[in-house]
Amino acid sequence: MISHRNIAKLGTIVLVLANLTLPNVTFGQQIPSLRDTFKKDFGIGTALNNAQIDERDPQMTAFIARQFNMATPENVMKSEVVHPKWDTYDFTMGDKLIDFGEKHNIKINGHTLIWHSQLPSFIRGIKSQDSIRTFFTDHIKTVAGHYKDKVYSWDVVNEALNEDGTMRKSVFLQYLGEDFVTEAFRLAQQASPKTELYYNDYNNEQPKKRAGCIELVKKIKAAGVRIDGVGIQGHWHVGKVPLKDIEESILQYAALGVKVMFTELDIEVLPRNFQGADVGQRMVANEQSNPYPTALPDSVQQQLAADYEALFKLFLKHKDKVTRVTFWGVNDANSWLNNWPIRGRTSYPLLFDRKNQPKPAFYSVIGTKK
Ligand code: XIL
């Protein structure tokens, strides 16, 4: 027989259990899912860091799986990580990311095969064209070969252009000449024939750099080599998102017959005296450089929400051309902008705050579908 007292006890137990499951709020089950909201429009991606790939926090894993259907390794597939010595490769973390993707139904965009930054340190000692060519060829063959049929796509070449549209003076340009970009795509295609192949850069929505980027795409195609898409990184600034340049870029890249994607989206709210995302560029800290150490003022929060809303309206307008939108980090705590171009700042560039709680910008993005 169940007495009143027992029923009351039961009630208490139910309440306690309900409260225990309350932390579910932080799992993010109560808020809409970005990947579901935009599932008919474009993929929604995020950059993943070591801790996230390692699944150190189950709540974080569940959150990622619910919000995103595509992911880019923030660092673990860069050459300094996967190719630490001349003839040594280390795919430990990259392989974990592949498992993560399979487990959670998330497509992986490999990032990146050829980039002038985060190169293995042994590169600095190489001074001959032959050796650079050998590194270049072996690297692409081995890494793209290892991830054949495992990654959905590759950022084959990252950031080969200067702001004026000319080629950046990288070790690859210096030793291999301008054709290294086409060669990289040719090698990637051979090593991983079914993988989508992209060129990725920042500021390539700006007219001059865009013109250089268009030339690159044309050159690759003219050589009979496949390129499937152009990635616009999208490291922009609050109140200054270049919507007109972005729209022109979507149209002009798409006119070349390639997909367009936004690959590293974040909107900086902290002071900066230059645009773009040249990782080699740094700023000296001063008293004004970290203005919001505890919270983002409401006016900036609202501007951030308005900027994201305008961007997603534009992406939706061109959803036949835009295939993916990837945020550079899951939440504000993960953002590289806390440490670049000045270390130890407190930035707020993403849709989720430091506890994975949705910011007004999240709701303004979701609202673009209503
Ligand atoms: C950044 C990472 O977020 C940082 O953790 C790392 O220290 C430096 O690189 N353009 C790119 C990305 O293509 O790979 C960069 O990622 C940010 C700029």
Short mmCIF file of C-alpha atoms and ligand atoms in Angstrom, two decimals:
data_model
loop_
_atom_site.label_atom_id
_atom_site.label_comp_id
_atom_site.label_asym_id
_atom_site.label_seq_id
_atom_site.Cartn_x
_atom_site.Cartn_y
_atom_site.Cartn_z
CA MET A 1 0.00 0.00 0.00
CA ILE A 2 1.26 3.42 -0.85
CA SER A 3 0.58 5.86 1.97
CA HIS A 4 0.16 9.60 1.63
CA ARG A 5 3.46 9.96 3.34
CA ASN A 6 5.08 7.72 0.76
CA ILE A 7 3.47 9.62 -2.05
CA ALA A 8 4.84 12.82 -0.55
CA LYS A 9 8.25 11.17 -0.32
CA LEU A 10 7.96 10.05 -3.89
CA GLY A 11 7.10 13.59 -4.86
CA THR A 12 10.20 14.84 -3.12
CA ILE A 13 12.30 12.25 -4.87
CA VAL A 14 10.83 13.24 -8.24
CA LEU A 15 11.58 16.88 -7.49
CA VAL A 16 15.11 16.09 -6.46
CA LEU A 17 15.61 14.05 -9.61
CA ALA A 18 14.18 16.85 -11.73
CA ASN A 19 16.60 19.22 -10.12
CA LEU A 20 19.46 16.84 -10.70
CA THR A 21 18.64 16.83 -14.37
CA LEU A 22 18.38 20.62 -14.38
CA PRO A 23 22.03 20.97 -15.33
CA ASN A 24 20.65 19.71 -18.63
CA VAL A 25 20.09 23.36 -19.34
CA THR A 26 23.83 23.55 -19.84
CA PHE A 27 23.60 20.60 -22.24
CA GLY A 28 21.62 23.05 -24.30
CA GLN A 29 18.65 20.76 -24.88
CA GLN A 30 16.21 23.59 -24.17
CA ILE A 31 17.46 25.89 -26.88
CA PRO A 32 17.08 25.47 -30.64
CA SER A 33 19.79 23.65 -32.54
CA LEU A 34 21.73 25.56 -35.19
CA ARG A 35 22.34 22.43 -37.25
CA ASP A 36 18.63 21.57 -37.29
CA THR A 37 17.50 25.14 -37.89
CA PHE A 38 19.66 25.51 -41.01
CA LYS A 39 19.62 21.89 -42.12
CA LYS A 40 17.91 22.65 -45.44
CA ASP A 41 20.14 25.66 -46.08
CA PHE A 42 23.82 24.99 -45.34
CA GLY A 43 26.08 23.08 -42.98
CA ILE A 44 26.85 24.58 -39.58
CA GLY A 45 30.38 24.02 -38.40
CA THR A 46 32.69 24.77 -35.54
CA ALA A 47 36.42 24.64 -34.89
CA LEU A 48 37.34 22.01 -32.30
CA ASN A 49 40.30 22.21 -29.92
CA ASN A 50 42.24 19.41 -28.21
CA ALA A 51 40.03 19.16 -25.12
CA GLN A 52 36.89 18.99 -27.22
CA ILE A 53 38.31 16.37 -29.60
CA ASP A 54 39.41 14.38 -26.54
CA GLU A 55 35.84 14.57 -25.19
CA ARG A 56 37.13 15.64 -21.77
CA ASP A 57 33.78 17.19 -20.85
CA PRO A 58 30.69 15.08 -21.71
CA GLN A 59 28.41 18.12 -21.52
CA MET A 60 30.56 19.90 -24.07
CA THR A 61 30.49 16.87 -26.36
CA ALA A 62 26.69 16.67 -26.18
CA PHE A 63 26.44 20.39 -26.82
CA ILE A 64 28.67 20.20 -29.90
CA ALA A 65 26.79 17.22 -31.29
CA ARG A 66 23.47 19.02 -30.90
CA GLN A 67 24.53 22.35 -32.41
CA PHE A 68 26.92 21.47 -35.27
CA ASN A 69 27.06 19.05 -38.19
CA MET A 70 30.50 20.00 -39.49
CA ALA A 71 33.82 20.57 -37.77
CA THR A 72 37.30 21.84 -38.57
CA PRO A 73 40.29 21.00 -36.38
CA GLU A 74 41.48 24.27 -34.87
CA ASN A 75 45.07 23.00 -34.80
CA VAL A 76 45.51 19.22 -34.84
CA MET A 77 45.78 18.69 -38.59
CA LYS A 78 48.24 21.53 -39.16
CA SER A 79 51.65 20.46 -40.42
CA GLU A 80 53.53 21.19 -37.17
CA VAL A 81 51.26 18.69 -35.41
CA VAL A 82 50.89 15.90 -37.99
CA HIS A 83 54.41 16.15 -39.43
CA PRO A 84 56.74 16.98 -36.53
CA LYS A 85 59.94 15.57 -38.08
CA TRP A 86 61.15 15.12 -41.64
CA ASP A 87 60.05 11.48 -41.80
CA THR A 88 57.70 11.29 -38.82
CA TYR A 89 53.95 11.74 -38.93
CA ASP A 90 51.63 11.83 -35.93
CA PHE A 91 47.95 11.34 -36.62
CA THR A 92 46.87 10.63 -33.05
CA MET A 93 44.67 13.67 -32.50
CA GLY A 94 43.51 13.90 -36.10
CA ASP A 95 42.33 10.31 -35.94
CA LYS A 96 40.45 11.07 -32.72
CA LEU A 97 38.68 13.86 -34.53
CA ILE A 98 37.68 11.46 -37.31
CA ASP A 99 36.20 9.13 -34.64
CA PHE A 100 34.44 12.08 -33.03
CA GLY A 101 32.88 12.97 -36.37
CA GLU A 102 31.73 9.42 -37.05
CA LYS A 103 30.27 9.06 -33.59
CA HIS A 104 28.35 12.33 -33.67
CA ASN A 105 27.40 12.55 -37.32
CA ILE A 106 29.68 15.52 -37.95
CA LYS A 107 31.55 15.96 -41.25
CA ILE A 108 35.20 16.91 -40.95
CA ASN A 109 36.91 19.60 -42.99
CA GLY A 110 40.65 18.96 -42.95
CA HIS A 111 42.61 22.10 -42.13
CA THR A 112 45.09 22.57 -43.68
CA LEU A 113 47.60 20.95 -46.03
CA ILE A 114 49.70 23.87 -47.24
CA TRP A 115 50.03 27.01 -45.09
CA HIS A 116 53.00 29.25 -44.32
CA SER A 117 52.22 29.24 -40.59
CA GLN A 118 52.42 26.55 -37.90
CA LEU A 119 54.94 24.68 -40.05
CA PRO A 120 57.17 22.05 -38.44
CA SER A 121 60.30 23.65 -37.01
CA PHE A 122 62.62 21.59 -39.24
CA ILE A 123 61.43 23.62 -42.25
CA ARG A 124 63.52 26.55 -41.06
CA GLY A 125 66.69 24.54 -41.61
CA ILE A 126 65.85 23.68 -45.21
CA LYS A 127 67.44 25.88 -47.81
CA SER A 128 67.19 23.90 -51.02
CA GLN A 129 64.44 23.82 -53.61
CA ASP A 130 64.66 20.04 -53.89
CA SER A 131 64.09 19.49 -50.21
CA ILE A 132 61.17 21.93 -50.04
CA ARG A 133 59.63 20.18 -53.03
CA THR A 134 60.12 16.79 -51.38
CA PHE A 135 58.55 18.03 -48.14
CA PHE A 136 55.63 19.56 -50.05
CA THR A 137 54.92 16.45 -52.11
CA ASP A 138 55.38 13.92 -49.32
CA HIS A 139 53.35 15.98 -46.90
CA ILE A 140 50.31 16.27 -49.15
CA LYS A 141 50.49 12.65 -50.32
CA THR A 142 50.88 11.26 -46.83
CA VAL A 143 48.38 13.44 -44.96
CA ALA A 144 45.68 13.57 -47.64
CA GLY A 145 46.30 9.85 -48.25
CA HIS A 146 45.90 9.02 -44.56
CA TYR A 147 42.57 10.83 -44.38
CA LYS A 148 41.28 9.58 -47.74
CA ASP A 149 37.54 8.83 -47.45
CA LYS A 150 37.67 10.06 -43.85
CA VAL A 151 37.55 13.82 -44.22
CA TYR A 152 34.74 15.35 -46.22
CA SER A 153 36.91 18.17 -47.51
CA TRP A 154 40.35 19.79 -47.28
CA ASP A 155 41.49 23.36 -47.05
CA VAL A 156 44.24 22.41 -49.49
CA VAL A 157 45.97 25.79 -49.46
CA ASN A 158 45.48 28.41 -46.78
CA GLU A 159 46.32 32.13 -47.03
CA ALA A 160 48.55 32.22 -50.12
CA LEU A 161 47.62 35.82 -50.95
CA ASN A 162 48.64 39.32 -49.89
CA GLU A 163 46.07 42.06 -49.32
CA ASP A 164 46.74 43.52 -52.80
CA GLY A 165 46.00 40.20 -54.46
CA THR A 166 49.63 39.29 -55.20
CA MET A 167 51.11 36.07 -53.86
CA ARG A 168 52.36 36.02 -50.27
CA LYS A 169 56.11 35.59 -49.94
CA SER A 170 55.96 32.22 -48.23
CA VAL A 171 58.59 29.50 -48.20
CA PHE A 172 56.49 27.75 -50.85
CA LEU A 173 56.39 30.73 -53.20
CA GLN A 174 60.07 31.35 -52.64
CA TYR A 175 61.22 27.84 -53.53
CA LEU A 176 58.46 26.47 -55.75
CA GLY A 177 57.10 29.53 -57.55
CA GLU A 178 53.48 30.56 -58.10
CA ASP A 179 52.39 27.18 -59.41
CA PHE A 180 52.65 25.63 -55.97
CA VAL A 181 48.96 26.32 -55.41
CA THR A 182 47.86 24.38 -58.50
CA GLU A 183 50.37 21.63 -57.66
CA ALA A 184 48.97 21.30 -54.15
CA PHE A 185 45.47 20.77 -55.53
CA ARG A 186 46.76 18.27 -58.10
CA LEU A 187 48.51 16.23 -55.40
CA ALA A 188 45.53 16.38 -53.04
CA GLN A 189 43.22 15.22 -55.81
CA GLN A 190 45.50 12.27 -56.55
CA ALA A 191 45.80 11.29 -52.91
CA SER A 192 42.11 11.68 -52.05
CA PRO A 193 40.02 11.69 -55.24
CA LYS A 194 36.59 11.87 -53.58
CA THR A 195 37.34 14.67 -51.13
CA GLU A 196 36.18 18.23 -51.77
CA LEU A 197 39.12 20.59 -52.23
CA TYR A 198 39.08 24.23 -51.15
CA TYR A 199 41.20 27.37 -51.19
CA ASN A 200 40.83 29.26 -47.89
CA ASP A 201 41.83 32.80 -46.90
CA TYR A 202 40.91 35.83 -44.78
CA ASN A 203 39.94 39.20 -46.27
CA ASN A 204 39.35 37.51 -49.62
CA GLU A 205 36.00 39.26 -49.67
CA GLN A 206 37.94 42.52 -50.07
CA PRO A 207 38.04 43.56 -53.75
CA LYS A 208 41.81 43.42 -54.37
CA LYS A 209 42.46 40.20 -52.53
CA ARG A 210 39.29 38.75 -54.06
CA ALA A 211 40.63 39.52 -57.54
CA GLY A 212 43.80 37.61 -56.69
CA CYS A 213 41.74 34.74 -55.36
CA ILE A 214 39.65 34.62 -58.53
CA GLU A 215 42.87 34.43 -60.58
CA LEU A 216 44.05 31.50 -58.45
CA VAL A 217 40.81 29.59 -58.99
CA LYS A 218 40.94 30.25 -62.75
CA LYS A 219 44.54 29.10 -62.93
CA ILE A 220 43.82 25.87 -61.11
CA LYS A 221 40.88 25.13 -63.36
CA ALA A 222 42.79 26.07 -66.51
CA ALA A 223 45.41 23.47 -65.56
CA GLY A 224 42.66 20.84 -65.55
CA VAL A 225 42.88 20.46 -61.78
CA ARG A 226 39.83 20.29 -59.53
CA ILE A 227 38.91 22.95 -56.99
CA ASP A 228 35.48 22.66 -55.38
CA GLY A 229 35.20 25.74 -53.27
CA VAL A 230 36.53 28.96 -51.84
CA GLY A 231 36.51 29.54 -48.11
CA ILE A 232 36.15 33.05 -46.79
CA GLN A 233 37.41 32.86 -43.21
CA GLY A 234 35.21 35.69 -41.94
CA HIS A 235 37.20 37.14 -39.05
CA TRP A 236 35.30 40.41 -38.88
CA HIS A 237 34.75 43.33 -36.46
CA VAL A 238 31.64 44.38 -34.62
CA GLY A 239 29.80 47.21 -36.40
CA LYS A 240 32.09 46.86 -39.43
CA VAL A 241 31.05 43.66 -41.18
CA PRO A 242 31.62 44.33 -44.91
CA LEU A 243 28.24 43.04 -46.13
CA LYS A 244 28.48 44.53 -49.62
CA ASP A 245 31.92 43.03 -50.27
CA ILE A 246 30.72 39.71 -48.88
CA GLU A 247 27.70 39.61 -51.17
CA GLU A 248 29.78 40.55 -54.23
CA SER A 249 32.25 37.84 -53.30
CA ILE A 250 29.57 35.17 -52.98
CA LEU A 251 28.31 36.07 -56.46
CA GLN A 252 31.73 36.35 -58.09
CA TYR A 253 33.14 33.13 -56.64
CA ALA A 254 29.97 31.22 -57.43
CA ALA A 255 30.15 32.50 -61.01
CA LEU A 256 33.43 30.56 -61.33
CA GLY A 257 31.51 27.37 -60.61
CA VAL A 258 32.82 26.81 -57.09
CA LYS A 259 31.04 26.55 -53.76
CA VAL A 260 31.36 29.39 -51.30
CA MET A 261 31.71 28.90 -47.57
CA PHE A 262 32.39 30.90 -44.45
CA THR A 263 35.00 28.88 -42.69
CA GLU A 264 36.21 30.64 -39.53
CA LEU A 265 33.45 33.02 -38.57
CA ASP A 266 33.86 35.23 -35.53
CA ILE A 267 33.18 38.91 -34.85
CA GLU A 268 35.80 40.69 -32.76
CA VAL A 269 34.50 43.17 -30.18
CA LEU A 270 37.89 44.25 -28.80
CA PRO A 271 40.04 47.12 -30.08
CA ARG A 272 42.32 46.34 -33.01
CA ASN A 273 44.28 48.64 -35.28
CA PHE A 274 44.20 46.35 -38.33
CA GLN A 275 41.76 44.05 -40.12
CA GLY A 276 42.03 40.43 -41.06
CA ALA A 277 43.67 37.45 -39.40
CA ASP A 278 47.37 37.36 -40.16
CA VAL A 279 48.52 35.18 -37.27
CA GLY A 280 52.02 36.63 -37.56
CA GLN A 281 50.73 40.12 -36.80
CA ARG A 282 50.65 41.13 -33.12
CA MET A 283 49.69 44.21 -31.13
CA VAL A 284 51.27 45.69 -28.02
CA ALA A 285 48.92 45.73 -25.03
CA ASN A 286 48.00 49.02 -23.36
CA GLU A 287 45.45 50.17 -20.78
CA GLN A 288 42.64 50.25 -23.32
CA SER A 289 43.24 46.91 -24.98
CA ASN A 290 41.07 44.76 -22.68
CA PRO A 291 38.00 46.93 -22.05
CA TYR A 292 35.50 44.22 -20.96
CA PRO A 293 37.27 41.85 -18.54
CA THR A 294 34.04 40.88 -16.74
CA ALA A 295 31.11 41.40 -19.12
CA LEU A 296 30.20 42.73 -22.53
CA PRO A 297 28.22 46.01 -22.35
CA ASP A 298 24.68 45.70 -23.63
CA SER A 299 25.19 48.14 -26.51
CA VAL A 300 28.01 45.98 -27.93
CA GLN A 301 26.01 42.82 -27.28
CA GLN A 302 23.14 44.26 -29.34
CA GLN A 303 25.44 45.36 -32.15
CA LEU A 304 26.97 41.87 -32.23
CA ALA A 305 23.48 40.36 -32.50
CA ALA A 306 22.58 42.78 -35.30
CA ASP A 307 25.78 41.96 -37.21
CA TYR A 308 25.20 38.22 -36.97
CA GLU A 309 21.60 38.68 -38.03
CA ALA A 310 22.58 40.67 -41.11
CA LEU A 311 25.19 38.06 -42.01
CA PHE A 312 22.82 35.12 -41.72
CA LYS A 313 20.17 36.96 -43.73
CA LEU A 314 22.76 37.35 -46.46
CA PHE A 315 23.85 33.70 -46.21
CA LEU A 316 20.21 32.60 -46.48
CA LYS A 317 19.61 34.88 -49.44
CA HIS A 318 22.42 33.01 -51.21
CA LYS A 319 21.89 29.57 -49.75
CA ASP A 320 22.07 28.09 -53.25
CA LYS A 321 25.72 29.17 -53.32
CA VAL A 322 26.77 29.08 -49.66
CA THR A 323 27.33 25.50 -48.54
CA ARG A 324 28.71 25.88 -45.02
CA VAL A 325 29.08 28.39 -42.20
CA THR A 326 31.70 27.44 -39.62
CA PHE A 327 32.32 29.36 -36.39
CA TRP A 328 35.90 29.57 -35.18
CA GLY A 329 35.24 28.00 -31.80
CA VAL A 330 32.25 26.69 -29.87
CA ASN A 331 31.98 29.42 -27.24
CA ASP A 332 33.65 32.67 -26.19
CA ALA A 333 35.99 30.90 -23.78
CA ASN A 334 37.41 28.80 -26.64
CA SER A 335 38.04 31.69 -29.02
CA TRP A 336 41.56 32.29 -30.29
CA LEU A 337 40.71 36.02 -30.07
CA ASN A 338 41.30 35.85 -26.30
CA ASN A 339 44.97 35.43 -27.19
CA TRP A 340 45.46 37.06 -30.56
CA PRO A 341 46.76 39.59 -31.48
CA ILE A 342 47.28 40.27 -27.75
CA ARG A 343 47.52 37.51 -25.15
CA GLY A 344 45.14 37.20 -22.22
CA ARG A 345 42.23 39.40 -23.26
CA THR A 346 38.54 38.67 -22.74
CA SER A 347 36.73 38.55 -26.05
CA TYR A 348 33.10 37.79 -26.94
CA PRO A 349 33.05 36.97 -30.65
CA LEU A 350 30.76 33.90 -30.87
CA LEU A 351 27.10 32.94 -30.34
CA PHE A 352 27.59 31.16 -27.00
CA ASP A 353 29.04 32.61 -23.81
CA ARG A 354 31.71 31.05 -21.60
CA LYS A 355 29.16 28.62 -20.14
CA ASN A 356 27.69 27.63 -23.51
CA GLN A 357 24.66 29.77 -22.81
CA PRO A 358 23.13 31.37 -25.91
CA LYS A 359 23.79 35.10 -26.34
CA PRO A 360 21.35 37.53 -27.99
CA ALA A 361 23.31 36.92 -31.22
CA PHE A 362 22.29 33.24 -31.09
CA TYR A 363 18.61 34.16 -31.02
CA SER A 364 19.02 36.74 -33.76
CA VAL A 365 20.65 34.08 -35.96
CA ILE A 366 17.87 31.57 -35.22
CA GLY A 367 15.35 34.36 -35.85
CA THR A 368 16.49 34.76 -39.45
CA LYS A 369 14.61 31.52 -40.20
CA LYS A 370 11.32 32.76 -38.81
C1 XIL B 1 44.51 29.80 -35.13
C2 XIL B 1 44.10 28.94 -33.95
O1 XIL B 1 42.77 29.27 -33.62
C3 XIL B 1 45.02 29.19 -32.78
O2 XIL B 1 44.72 28.27 -31.73
C4 XIL B 1 46.47 29.03 -33.21
O3 XIL B 1 47.31 29.37 -32.14
C5 XIL B 1 46.78 29.90 -34.40
O4 XIL B 1 45.88 29.61 -35.44
N1 XIL B 1 43.43 31.52 -39.81
C6 XIL B 1 43.44 30.15 -39.85
C7 XIL B 1 43.41 29.37 -38.60
O5 XIL B 1 43.36 29.57 -40.95
O6 XIL B 1 44.10 28.16 -38.70
C8 XIL B 1 43.95 30.19 -37.43
O7 XIL B 1 43.75 29.43 -36.26
C9 XIL B 1 43.27 31.54 -37.35
C10 XIL B 1 43.49 32.32 -38.61
#
